[in-house]
Coordinates of C-alpha atoms (C1' of nucleotides) in Angstrom, one line a residue:
Chain A
M1 CA 21.7 -0.2 4.5
T2 CA 19.2 1.3 2.0
T3 CA 20.8 3.9 -0.2
N4 CA 18.5 4.3 -3.1
I5 CA 15.9 6.8 -2.1
R6 CA 13.6 6.3 -5.0
C7 CA 12.6 2.7 -4.3
R8 CA 11.5 1.0 -1.2
D9 CA 13.1 -2.4 -0.6
T10 CA 16.3 -1.6 -2.4
S11 CA 19.6 -2.2 -0.7
W12 CA 23.2 -1.8 -1.5
L13 CA 25.5 -4.8 -0.9
G14 CA 28.8 -3.1 -1.5
Q15 CA 31.1 -2.9 -4.4
A16 CA 31.4 -6.0 -6.5
N17 CA 34.7 -7.8 -7.0
C18 CA 34.3 -8.8 -10.6
K19 CA 37.4 -11.0 -10.4
L20 CA 35.7 -13.3 -8.0
C21 CA 32.3 -13.1 -9.7
T22 CA 30.6 -16.4 -9.5
L23 CA 29.2 -15.8 -12.9
R24 CA 32.6 -15.1 -14.3
R25 CA 32.2 -17.5 -17.2
G26 CA 29.5 -16.1 -19.4
A27 CA 29.5 -12.9 -17.4
L28 CA 29.8 -9.5 -19.0
F29 CA 33.4 -9.2 -18.0
A30 CA 34.4 -12.7 -18.8
G31 CA 36.8 -11.5 -21.5
L32 CA 38.6 -9.0 -19.4
S33 CA 42.0 -9.8 -17.9
D34 CA 42.5 -9.2 -14.2
E35 CA 44.9 -6.6 -15.2
V36 CA 42.4 -4.6 -17.2
L37 CA 39.8 -5.0 -14.6
D38 CA 42.2 -3.6 -12.0
R39 CA 43.1 -0.6 -14.2
L40 CA 39.5 0.2 -14.7
L41 CA 38.8 0.5 -11.0
M42 CA 35.2 0.1 -11.9
P43 CA 32.8 1.1 -9.3
V44 CA 30.4 -1.8 -9.9
D45 CA 27.7 -1.9 -7.2
Q46 CA 25.9 -5.0 -6.1
M47 CA 22.3 -4.3 -5.3
V48 CA 19.1 -6.0 -4.4
F49 CA 15.7 -4.8 -5.4
G50 CA 12.6 -6.0 -3.7
A51 CA 9.4 -6.8 -5.6
K52 CA 7.9 -3.7 -7.2
A53 CA 11.1 -1.7 -6.7
V54 CA 12.1 0.3 -9.8
L55 CA 15.6 0.0 -11.3
Y56 CA 15.1 2.9 -13.7
Q57 CA 12.4 4.9 -15.4
E58 CA 11.6 5.4 -19.0
G59 CA 13.0 8.7 -20.3
E60 CA 15.4 9.4 -17.6
P61 CA 19.1 9.9 -18.5
A62 CA 20.8 6.5 -18.7
H63 CA 24.0 6.1 -16.8
H64 CA 24.0 2.5 -15.8
V65 CA 23.8 -0.9 -17.4
F66 CA 22.4 -3.6 -15.1
S67 CA 23.5 -7.2 -15.1
I68 CA 20.9 -9.4 -13.5
R69 CA 22.3 -12.1 -11.3
E70 CA 19.0 -13.4 -9.9
G71 CA 15.4 -12.6 -10.0
L72 CA 12.8 -11.3 -12.5
V73 CA 12.4 -7.9 -14.0
K74 CA 9.7 -6.5 -16.3
L75 CA 10.4 -3.8 -18.9
T76 CA 7.4 -1.6 -19.6
Q77 CA 7.0 1.2 -22.1
A78 CA 4.4 3.9 -22.4
A79 CA 1.6 2.9 -24.8
P80 CA -0.2 5.3 -27.2
N81 CA -3.4 5.3 -25.0
G82 CA -1.6 6.5 -22.0
S83 CA -1.2 3.2 -20.2
S84 CA 2.0 1.2 -20.3
R85 CA 2.7 -2.1 -21.8
I86 CA 5.2 -4.8 -20.8
V87 CA 7.6 -5.4 -23.7
R88 CA 9.6 -8.3 -22.1
F89 CA 10.8 -9.9 -19.0
L90 CA 14.4 -10.2 -18.0
S91 CA 16.0 -12.7 -15.6
A92 CA 19.3 -14.1 -14.5
G93 CA 22.0 -13.6 -17.1
D94 CA 20.2 -10.8 -19.0
A95 CA 21.3 -7.2 -19.2
A96 CA 19.0 -4.3 -18.6
G97 CA 19.5 -0.8 -19.8
L98 CA 22.0 -1.5 -22.6
E99 CA 20.6 1.7 -24.1
A100 CA 22.9 3.5 -21.7
L101 CA 25.6 2.8 -24.2
S102 CA 23.7 4.9 -26.7
D103 CA 22.0 8.3 -26.4
G104 CA 18.5 9.1 -25.6
G105 CA 17.9 7.9 -22.1
Y106 CA 16.2 4.7 -20.8
R107 CA 13.7 3.3 -23.3
H108 CA 11.7 1.4 -20.6
T109 CA 10.8 1.4 -17.0
A110 CA 12.4 -1.5 -15.3
E111 CA 10.6 -2.9 -12.3
A112 CA 11.5 -6.0 -10.2
I113 CA 8.7 -8.6 -10.0
A114 CA 10.4 -10.8 -7.5
A115 CA 13.4 -10.0 -5.3
T116 CA 16.2 -9.3 -7.8
Q117 CA 20.0 -9.1 -7.4
V118 CA 21.9 -7.1 -9.9
C119 CA 25.3 -5.6 -10.6
R120 CA 25.0 -1.9 -11.6
I121 CA 27.7 -0.9 -14.0
P122 CA 28.5 2.7 -14.9
A123 CA 27.8 3.0 -18.6
E124 CA 30.6 5.5 -19.1
N125 CA 33.2 2.9 -18.2
L126 CA 31.9 0.4 -20.6
V127 CA 31.9 3.0 -23.4
E128 CA 35.4 4.0 -22.4
I129 CA 36.8 0.5 -22.6
N130 CA 35.1 -0.1 -25.9
R131 CA 36.0 3.2 -27.5
Q132 CA 39.6 2.5 -26.4
Y133 CA 39.8 -1.0 -27.7
S134 CA 37.2 -1.5 -30.4
P135 CA 37.0 0.8 -33.4
L136 CA 33.7 -0.7 -34.4
F137 CA 32.0 -0.4 -31.1
E138 CA 30.0 2.8 -31.5
E139 CA 28.7 2.0 -34.9
L140 CA 27.7 -1.5 -34.0
T141 CA 26.0 -0.3 -30.9
R142 CA 24.0 2.2 -32.7
R143 CA 22.7 -0.4 -35.1
W144 CA 21.8 -2.8 -32.4
Q145 CA 20.0 -0.2 -30.5
D146 CA 18.2 0.9 -33.7
S147 CA 16.9 -2.6 -34.3
L148 CA 15.8 -2.9 -30.7
D149 CA 14.0 0.5 -30.7
R150 CA 12.2 -0.6 -33.9
A151 CA 11.2 -3.9 -32.4
D152 CA 9.9 -2.2 -29.3
E153 CA 8.0 0.3 -31.4
V154 CA 6.2 -2.6 -33.2
I155 CA 5.3 -4.0 -29.8
T156 CA 4.0 -0.8 -28.2
Q157 CA 2.7 1.2 -31.1
L158 CA 1.8 -1.2 -33.8
S159 CA 0.3 -4.3 -32.2
T160 CA -2.0 -2.4 -29.8
G161 CA -5.2 -0.5 -30.2
T162 CA -7.8 -0.1 -32.9
A163 CA -7.1 -0.7 -36.6
Q164 CA -7.4 3.1 -37.2
G165 CA -4.8 3.8 -34.5
R166 CA -2.3 1.3 -35.8
V167 CA -2.5 2.4 -39.4
A168 CA -2.3 6.1 -38.4
R169 CA 0.8 5.4 -36.2
F170 CA 2.3 3.4 -39.0
L171 CA 2.0 6.1 -41.5
L172 CA 3.2 8.8 -39.1
N173 CA 6.2 7.0 -37.6
T174 CA 7.3 4.0 -39.5
L175 CA 8.2 5.1 -43.1
S176 CA 8.1 8.8 -42.9
S177 CA 10.4 11.4 -41.5
P178 CA 8.8 13.9 -39.1
E179 CA 9.2 16.8 -41.5
D180 CA 7.9 15.1 -44.5
N181 CA 4.2 14.4 -45.0
S182 CA 4.6 11.5 -47.4
C183 CA 5.8 8.0 -47.5
L184 CA 6.0 5.0 -49.8
A185 CA 2.6 3.5 -50.3
L186 CA 3.2 -0.1 -49.4
P187 CA 1.0 -3.0 -50.6
R188 CA -1.9 -3.5 -48.1
E189 CA -0.7 -7.0 -47.5
D190 CA 2.6 -5.7 -46.0
M191 CA 1.0 -3.2 -43.8
A192 CA -1.4 -5.9 -42.6
S193 CA 1.4 -8.2 -41.8
L194 CA 3.3 -5.6 -39.8
L195 CA 0.2 -4.4 -37.9
S196 CA -1.3 -7.8 -37.2
L197 CA -4.4 -7.0 -39.2
T198 CA -6.1 -8.5 -42.3
V199 CA -5.7 -7.0 -45.7
E200 CA -9.4 -6.2 -45.7
T201 CA -9.2 -4.2 -42.5
V202 CA -6.2 -2.2 -43.7
S203 CA -7.9 -1.5 -47.0
R204 CA -11.0 -0.3 -45.3
T205 CA -9.1 1.9 -42.9
V206 CA -7.0 3.4 -45.7
A207 CA -10.0 4.0 -47.8
E208 CA -11.8 5.6 -44.8
F209 CA -8.8 7.9 -44.2
K210 CA -8.9 9.0 -47.9
R211 CA -12.7 9.7 -47.6
R212 CA -12.0 11.9 -44.6
D213 CA -9.2 13.7 -46.6
L214 CA -6.6 12.6 -44.2
L215 CA -4.7 10.7 -46.9
E216 CA -4.1 10.8 -50.6
E217 CA -2.4 8.2 -52.8
K218 CA -0.6 9.2 -55.9
R219 CA 2.0 7.4 -58.0
G220 CA 2.9 4.9 -55.3
L221 CA 3.1 7.5 -52.5
F222 CA 0.9 8.4 -49.6
Y223 CA 0.5 12.1 -48.8
F224 CA -1.1 12.8 -45.5
D225 CA -2.5 15.3 -43.1
R226 CA -0.2 14.9 -40.1
A227 CA -2.4 16.7 -37.6
G228 CA -5.5 14.7 -38.7
L229 CA -3.7 11.4 -38.6
A230 CA -2.1 12.2 -35.2
H231 CA -5.6 12.5 -33.9
A232 CA -6.7 9.2 -35.3
A233 CA -3.5 7.7 -33.9
T234 CA -4.7 8.2 -30.3
L235 CA -7.5 5.7 -30.9
Chain B
M1 CA 26.5 -9.7 -64.1
T2 CA 24.1 -11.6 -61.9
T3 CA 25.9 -13.9 -59.6
N4 CA 23.4 -14.8 -56.9
I5 CA 21.5 -17.8 -58.2
R6 CA 18.9 -17.7 -55.4
C7 CA 17.2 -14.5 -56.3
R8 CA 16.1 -12.9 -59.6
D9 CA 17.1 -9.3 -60.0
T10 CA 20.1 -9.5 -57.9
S11 CA 23.4 -8.1 -59.2
W12 CA 26.9 -7.8 -58.0
L13 CA 28.5 -4.4 -58.4
G14 CA 32.0 -5.4 -57.4
Q15 CA 34.0 -5.2 -54.3
A16 CA 33.5 -2.1 -52.2
N17 CA 36.2 0.3 -51.4
C18 CA 35.3 1.2 -47.9
K19 CA 37.9 4.0 -47.8
L20 CA 36.0 5.9 -50.4
C21 CA 32.5 5.1 -49.0
T22 CA 30.2 8.0 -49.5
L23 CA 28.7 7.0 -46.2
R24 CA 32.0 7.0 -44.4
R25 CA 30.7 9.2 -41.7
G26 CA 28.2 7.3 -39.7
A27 CA 29.1 4.2 -41.7
L28 CA 29.9 0.9 -40.0
F29 CA 33.6 1.3 -40.6
A30 CA 33.7 5.0 -39.7
G31 CA 36.0 4.3 -36.8
L32 CA 38.5 2.2 -38.6
S33 CA 41.7 3.8 -39.8
D34 CA 42.8 3.3 -43.4
E35 CA 45.6 1.2 -42.2
V36 CA 43.3 -1.3 -40.4
L37 CA 41.0 -1.3 -43.3
D38 CA 43.9 -2.2 -45.6
R39 CA 45.1 -5.0 -43.3
L40 CA 41.7 -6.6 -43.2
L41 CA 41.5 -6.8 -47.0
M42 CA 37.9 -7.3 -46.4
P43 CA 35.9 -8.7 -49.3
V44 CA 33.0 -6.4 -48.9
D45 CA 30.6 -6.8 -51.9
Q46 CA 28.4 -4.2 -53.2
M47 CA 25.1 -5.6 -54.4
V48 CA 21.8 -4.6 -55.7
F49 CA 18.6 -6.5 -55.0
G50 CA 15.4 -5.9 -57.0
A51 CA 12.0 -5.8 -55.5
K52 CA 11.0 -9.2 -54.1
A53 CA 14.6 -10.5 -54.1
V54 CA 15.6 -12.2 -50.9
L55 CA 18.8 -11.2 -49.1
Y56 CA 18.7 -14.2 -46.7
Q57 CA 16.3 -16.8 -45.3
E58 CA 15.2 -17.4 -41.8
G59 CA 17.1 -20.3 -40.3
E60 CA 19.9 -20.5 -42.8
P61 CA 23.5 -20.2 -41.4
A62 CA 24.4 -16.5 -41.1
H63 CA 27.7 -15.6 -42.7
H64 CA 27.1 -11.9 -43.7
V65 CA 26.0 -8.7 -42.2
F66 CA 24.3 -6.3 -44.6
S67 CA 24.6 -2.6 -44.5
I68 CA 21.8 -1.0 -46.4
R69 CA 22.8 2.0 -48.6
E70 CA 19.5 2.6 -50.3
G71 CA 16.1 1.0 -50.6
L72 CA 13.7 -0.8 -48.4
V73 CA 13.8 -4.2 -46.9
K74 CA 11.2 -6.2 -44.9
L75 CA 12.2 -8.7 -42.2
T76 CA 9.7 -11.5 -41.8
Q77 CA 9.5 -14.3 -39.3
A78 CA 7.5 -17.5 -39.2
A79 CA 4.3 -17.1 -37.1
P80 CA 2.8 -19.8 -35.0
N81 CA 0.0 -20.4 -37.4
G82 CA 2.3 -21.2 -40.3
S83 CA 2.2 -17.9 -42.0
S84 CA 4.9 -15.3 -41.7
R85 CA 4.8 -11.9 -40.0
I86 CA 6.7 -8.8 -40.9
V87 CA 8.6 -7.7 -37.7
R88 CA 10.1 -4.5 -39.1
F89 CA 11.3 -2.6 -42.1
L90 CA 14.9 -1.5 -42.7
S91 CA 16.1 1.3 -44.9
A92 CA 19.2 3.3 -45.7
G93 CA 21.7 3.3 -42.8
D94 CA 20.2 0.3 -41.1
A95 CA 22.0 -3.0 -40.7
A96 CA 20.4 -6.4 -41.5
G97 CA 21.6 -9.7 -40.3
L98 CA 23.5 -8.6 -37.2
E99 CA 22.6 -12.0 -35.8
A100 CA 25.5 -13.3 -38.0
L101 CA 27.7 -12.0 -35.1
S102 CA 26.0 -14.6 -32.8
D103 CA 25.2 -18.2 -33.3
G104 CA 21.9 -19.7 -34.4
G105 CA 21.5 -18.6 -38.0
Y106 CA 19.4 -15.8 -39.5
R107 CA 16.4 -15.0 -37.3
H108 CA 14.3 -13.5 -40.2
T109 CA 13.9 -13.7 -43.9
A110 CA 15.0 -10.4 -45.5
E111 CA 13.2 -9.4 -48.7
A112 CA 13.7 -6.2 -50.7
I113 CA 10.5 -4.3 -51.2
A114 CA 12.0 -1.7 -53.6
A115 CA 15.3 -1.8 -55.4
T116 CA 17.9 -2.0 -52.7
Q117 CA 21.6 -1.4 -52.7
V118 CA 23.7 -3.0 -49.9
C119 CA 27.2 -3.7 -48.8
R120 CA 27.6 -7.4 -47.8
I121 CA 30.2 -7.9 -45.1
P122 CA 31.5 -11.3 -44.1
A123 CA 30.6 -11.7 -40.4
E124 CA 33.7 -13.6 -39.7
N125 CA 35.8 -10.5 -40.3
L126 CA 33.7 -8.3 -38.1
V127 CA 34.0 -10.9 -35.3
E128 CA 37.7 -11.1 -35.8
I129 CA 38.3 -7.4 -35.6
N130 CA 36.2 -7.2 -32.5
R131 CA 37.6 -10.2 -30.8
Q132 CA 41.1 -8.8 -31.4
Y133 CA 40.3 -5.4 -30.2
S134 CA 37.5 -5.5 -27.8
P135 CA 37.4 -7.8 -24.8
L136 CA 33.7 -7.0 -24.2
F137 CA 32.6 -7.7 -27.6
E138 CA 31.3 -11.2 -27.4
E139 CA 29.4 -10.8 -24.2
L140 CA 27.8 -7.5 -25.2
T141 CA 26.8 -9.0 -28.5
R142 CA 25.2 -11.9 -26.8
R143 CA 23.1 -9.6 -24.6
W144 CA 22.0 -7.4 -27.4
Q145 CA 21.0 -10.3 -29.5
D146 CA 19.1 -11.8 -26.5
S147 CA 17.1 -8.7 -26.1
L148 CA 16.3 -8.6 -29.8
D149 CA 15.3 -12.2 -29.9
R150 CA 13.0 -11.6 -27.0
A151 CA 11.5 -8.6 -28.6
D152 CA 10.9 -10.4 -31.8
E153 CA 9.3 -13.3 -29.9
V154 CA 6.8 -10.9 -28.4
I155 CA 6.0 -9.6 -31.9
T156 CA 5.6 -13.0 -33.6
Q157 CA 4.5 -15.3 -30.8
L158 CA 2.7 -13.2 -28.2
S159 CA 0.9 -10.4 -30.0
T160 CA -0.8 -12.6 -32.6
G161 CA -3.5 -15.2 -32.6
T162 CA -6.2 -16.1 -30.2
A163 CA -6.1 -15.5 -26.4
Q164 CA -5.7 -19.2 -25.8
G165 CA -2.7 -19.4 -28.2
R166 CA -1.0 -16.5 -26.7
V167 CA -1.3 -17.6 -23.1
A168 CA -0.2 -21.1 -24.0
R169 CA 2.8 -19.9 -25.9
F170 CA 3.6 -17.6 -23.0
L171 CA 3.6 -20.4 -20.5
L172 CA 5.6 -22.7 -22.7
N173 CA 8.3 -20.4 -23.9
T174 CA 8.6 -17.2 -21.9
L175 CA 9.2 -18.1 -18.3
S176 CA 9.9 -21.8 -18.4
S177 CA 12.9 -23.9 -19.6
P178 CA 12.1 -26.6 -22.1
E179 CA 12.8 -29.4 -19.6
D180 CA 10.8 -28.0 -16.7
N181 CA 7.0 -28.1 -16.7
S182 CA 6.5 -25.2 -14.3
C183 CA 7.0 -21.5 -14.1
L184 CA 6.3 -18.6 -11.8
A185 CA 2.6 -17.8 -11.7
L186 CA 2.6 -14.1 -12.6
P187 CA -0.3 -11.8 -11.7
R188 CA -2.9 -11.8 -14.5
E189 CA -2.3 -8.2 -15.0
D190 CA 1.3 -8.7 -16.0
M191 CA 0.4 -11.5 -18.4
A192 CA -2.3 -9.3 -19.9
S193 CA 0.1 -6.5 -20.4
L194 CA 2.7 -8.6 -22.2
L195 CA 0.1 -10.4 -24.3
S196 CA -2.0 -7.3 -25.3
L197 CA -5.1 -8.8 -23.6
T198 CA -7.3 -7.7 -20.8
V199 CA -7.0 -9.1 -17.3
E200 CA -10.5 -10.7 -17.7
T201 CA -9.5 -12.5 -20.8
V202 CA -6.3 -13.9 -19.3
S203 CA -8.2 -15.0 -16.2
R204 CA -10.8 -16.7 -18.3
T205 CA -8.2 -18.5 -20.4
V206 CA -6.1 -19.6 -17.4
A207 CA -9.3 -20.8 -15.6
E208 CA -10.3 -22.7 -18.8
F209 CA -6.9 -24.4 -19.0
K210 CA -7.2 -25.5 -15.4
R211 CA -10.6 -26.9 -16.0
R212 CA -9.2 -28.9 -18.9
D213 CA -6.4 -30.2 -16.6
L214 CA -3.7 -28.5 -18.7
L215 CA -2.6 -26.3 -15.9
E216 CA -2.4 -26.3 -12.1
E217 CA -1.5 -23.4 -9.8
K218 CA 0.1 -24.1 -6.4
R219 CA 2.0 -21.9 -4.1
G220 CA 2.7 -19.2 -6.7
L221 CA 3.7 -21.6 -9.4
F222 CA 2.1 -22.9 -12.6
Y223 CA 2.5 -26.6 -13.3
F224 CA 1.4 -27.6 -16.8
D225 CA 0.9 -30.3 -19.4
R226 CA 3.4 -29.4 -22.1
A227 CA 1.9 -31.5 -24.8
G228 CA -1.6 -30.3 -24.1
L229 CA -0.6 -26.6 -24.0
A230 CA 1.5 -27.1 -27.1
H231 CA -1.7 -28.1 -28.9
A232 CA -3.5 -25.0 -27.6
A233 CA -0.5 -22.9 -28.7
T234 CA -1.3 -23.6 -32.3
L235 CA -4.6 -21.7 -32.1
Chain C
dC1 C1' -12.7 -9.6 11.7
dG2 C1' -12.5 -6.4 8.1
dG3 C1' -10.6 -4.5 4.1
dA4 C1' -7.8 -4.1 0.1
dG5 C1' -6.2 -6.4 -3.7
dT6 C1' -6.5 -10.1 -6.9
dC7 C1' -9.1 -13.4 -9.4
dT8 C1' -13.3 -15.2 -11.4
dT9 C1' -17.6 -15.2 -13.7
dG10 C1' -21.6 -13.4 -16.3
dA11 C1' -24.1 -10.5 -19.7
dC12 C1' -23.7 -7.6 -23.3
dT13 C1' -21.4 -5.0 -27.0
dC14 C1' -18.5 -4.0 -30.6
dC15 C1' -14.6 -4.3 -33.6
dA16 C1' -12.1 -6.9 -36.7
dA17 C1' -11.9 -11.6 -39.0
dT18 C1' -14.1 -14.1 -42.4
dC19 C1' -16.4 -15.2 -46.6
dA20 C1' -17.7 -13.7 -50.9
dA21 C1' -18.1 -10.8 -54.8
dC22 C1' -16.4 -7.4 -57.8
dA23 C1' -13.6 -3.4 -59.8
dG24 C1' -9.3 -1.8 -61.7
dC25 C1' -5.0 -2.5 -63.9
dG26 C1' -1.2 -4.3 -66.4
dG27 C1' 0.6 -7.9 -69.0
dT28 C1' 0.4 -11.6 -72.4
dG29 C1' -0.8 -14.0 -76.2
dG30 C1' -4.1 -15.5 -79.6
Chain D
dC1 C1' -6.2 -5.1 -81.2
dC2 C1' -8.7 -6.8 -77.6
dA3 C1' -10.0 -10.9 -74.8
dC4 C1' -8.3 -13.1 -71.0
dC5 C1' -5.9 -13.8 -66.8
dG6 C1' -3.7 -12.9 -62.4
dC7 C1' -3.0 -9.6 -58.9
dT8 C1' -4.2 -6.0 -55.9
dG9 C1' -7.5 -3.3 -53.8
dT10 C1' -12.4 -2.3 -52.5
dT11 C1' -16.8 -3.2 -50.5
dG12 C1' -20.7 -5.7 -48.3
dA13 C1' -22.8 -9.2 -45.1
dT14 C1' -22.2 -12.0 -41.4
dT15 C1' -19.9 -14.0 -37.4
dG16 C1' -17.1 -14.7 -33.6
dG17 C1' -13.9 -13.6 -30.1
dA18 C1' -12.2 -10.3 -27.0
dG19 C1' -13.4 -5.9 -24.7
dT20 C1' -16.3 -3.7 -21.3
dC21 C1' -19.1 -3.2 -17.3
dA22 C1' -20.6 -5.1 -13.2
dA23 C1' -20.8 -8.2 -9.4
dG24 C1' -19.2 -11.6 -6.5
dA25 C1' -15.4 -15.0 -4.6
dC26 C1' -11.1 -15.6 -2.8
dT27 C1' -6.7 -14.6 -0.3
dC28 C1' -3.5 -12.4 2.2
dC29 C1' -2.6 -9.4 6.2
dG30 C1' -3.0 -6.1 9.6

DNA sequence: CGGAGTCTTGACTCCAATCAACAGCGGTGG
DNA sequence: CCACCGCTGTTGATTGGAGTCAAGACTCCG
């Protein structure tokens, strides 16, 4: 009974009955009364993904949150050099695709490593429940997602590649807005700590950028050549 | 009017009037009606932290969420080698210390880099509002915090230090429970991708661990010597 | 048995860490 | 006032660890 065309080895086990969920304690819907669950008529699907099957792809519109019942999933994200990096693993009890509660599509590609059983929950319904009940939901969600996006950016953009690449990506993306070609000139030590480099290496790299006229430092600010640094950022 | 004893250059500007907040749109409490805000009588403090002042310390009990109105804050986390690593920067519009909504204390030390103005919100109140209104709140919160903890772990534990250290920490913490001295033997490529290493380096390291009798691989599982690997993990 | 994919090992290279010295700058106090 | 100090940033010389390239071993499966 394979329904998902995109992935081999993916099967649909029918709609879940959340009231009888064996994971009910500690499960996503643990707090919902039977009554509320009924009213929601939530079309939660139970699915199984085989090894190497893809739950969702980075960039595509995010309509579902996945609750992992069993198995192992890797989340990968495109890296600056064109390859992709694993940012973390998820297993039983974890949620995948929480970004479906925010805008901007899936942030990762989720791929099963071993056979994985999940409940697939339409994000719209989750948002609806929350909007209805919790006045803080949207703003809290945004902040959580922001932190997570930032953390993933450090993993994918700032802990990988050459010193030049990291420093360039840091200058371009971390402290500056896309319109503005300047940012606060942090102490070398702070840059080094974020980028997993030494103070000396950061200093050398910044000095080198200055020599190449990609960067200027005046009164505690960096002014930079976006195009030039963008090129260095691919290293 | 300096009230906070812990940090120099920290001052208290009085209780915030959230109804008049200049950030009301897009602010944390944007969704709350005046009426609800009134009923909560929330003692939200407005505070200013000078450069190098500490908002909170990693490990201490987390009682407040901070909403940053202006300035720049660095979040640092203890690294395996004893030093500390910056995991990300926060600025205006970001929230710091959202982990106060979960258990386990602050995950980072938050230190102002430039003069920083914040609203300090008692976490208990946020939890109360949410528990009252949103049946999904606690479970969603837990999942978000899990993802974030996992992401931070990759930054602090798995992208830093020697290949030996990273592989050892991966084996000890990522796929295994603390009681159990075994975990799924992932393909070297996946380990390499998570650890920012090459397949060859991971292979060499794993082989070396086997030679030193720290690790055994049987039928798709790793069995390891926790104490021995823990020593290697400090490298 | 063969072949594809994964894992291992070796030789060499190169980038960043390390160790060390020094320059610049602001603050402090004699 | 200026000599001294501490702090940050810069630069050089050297080293070491991981990347790279290449070849072979092993395993699983058709």
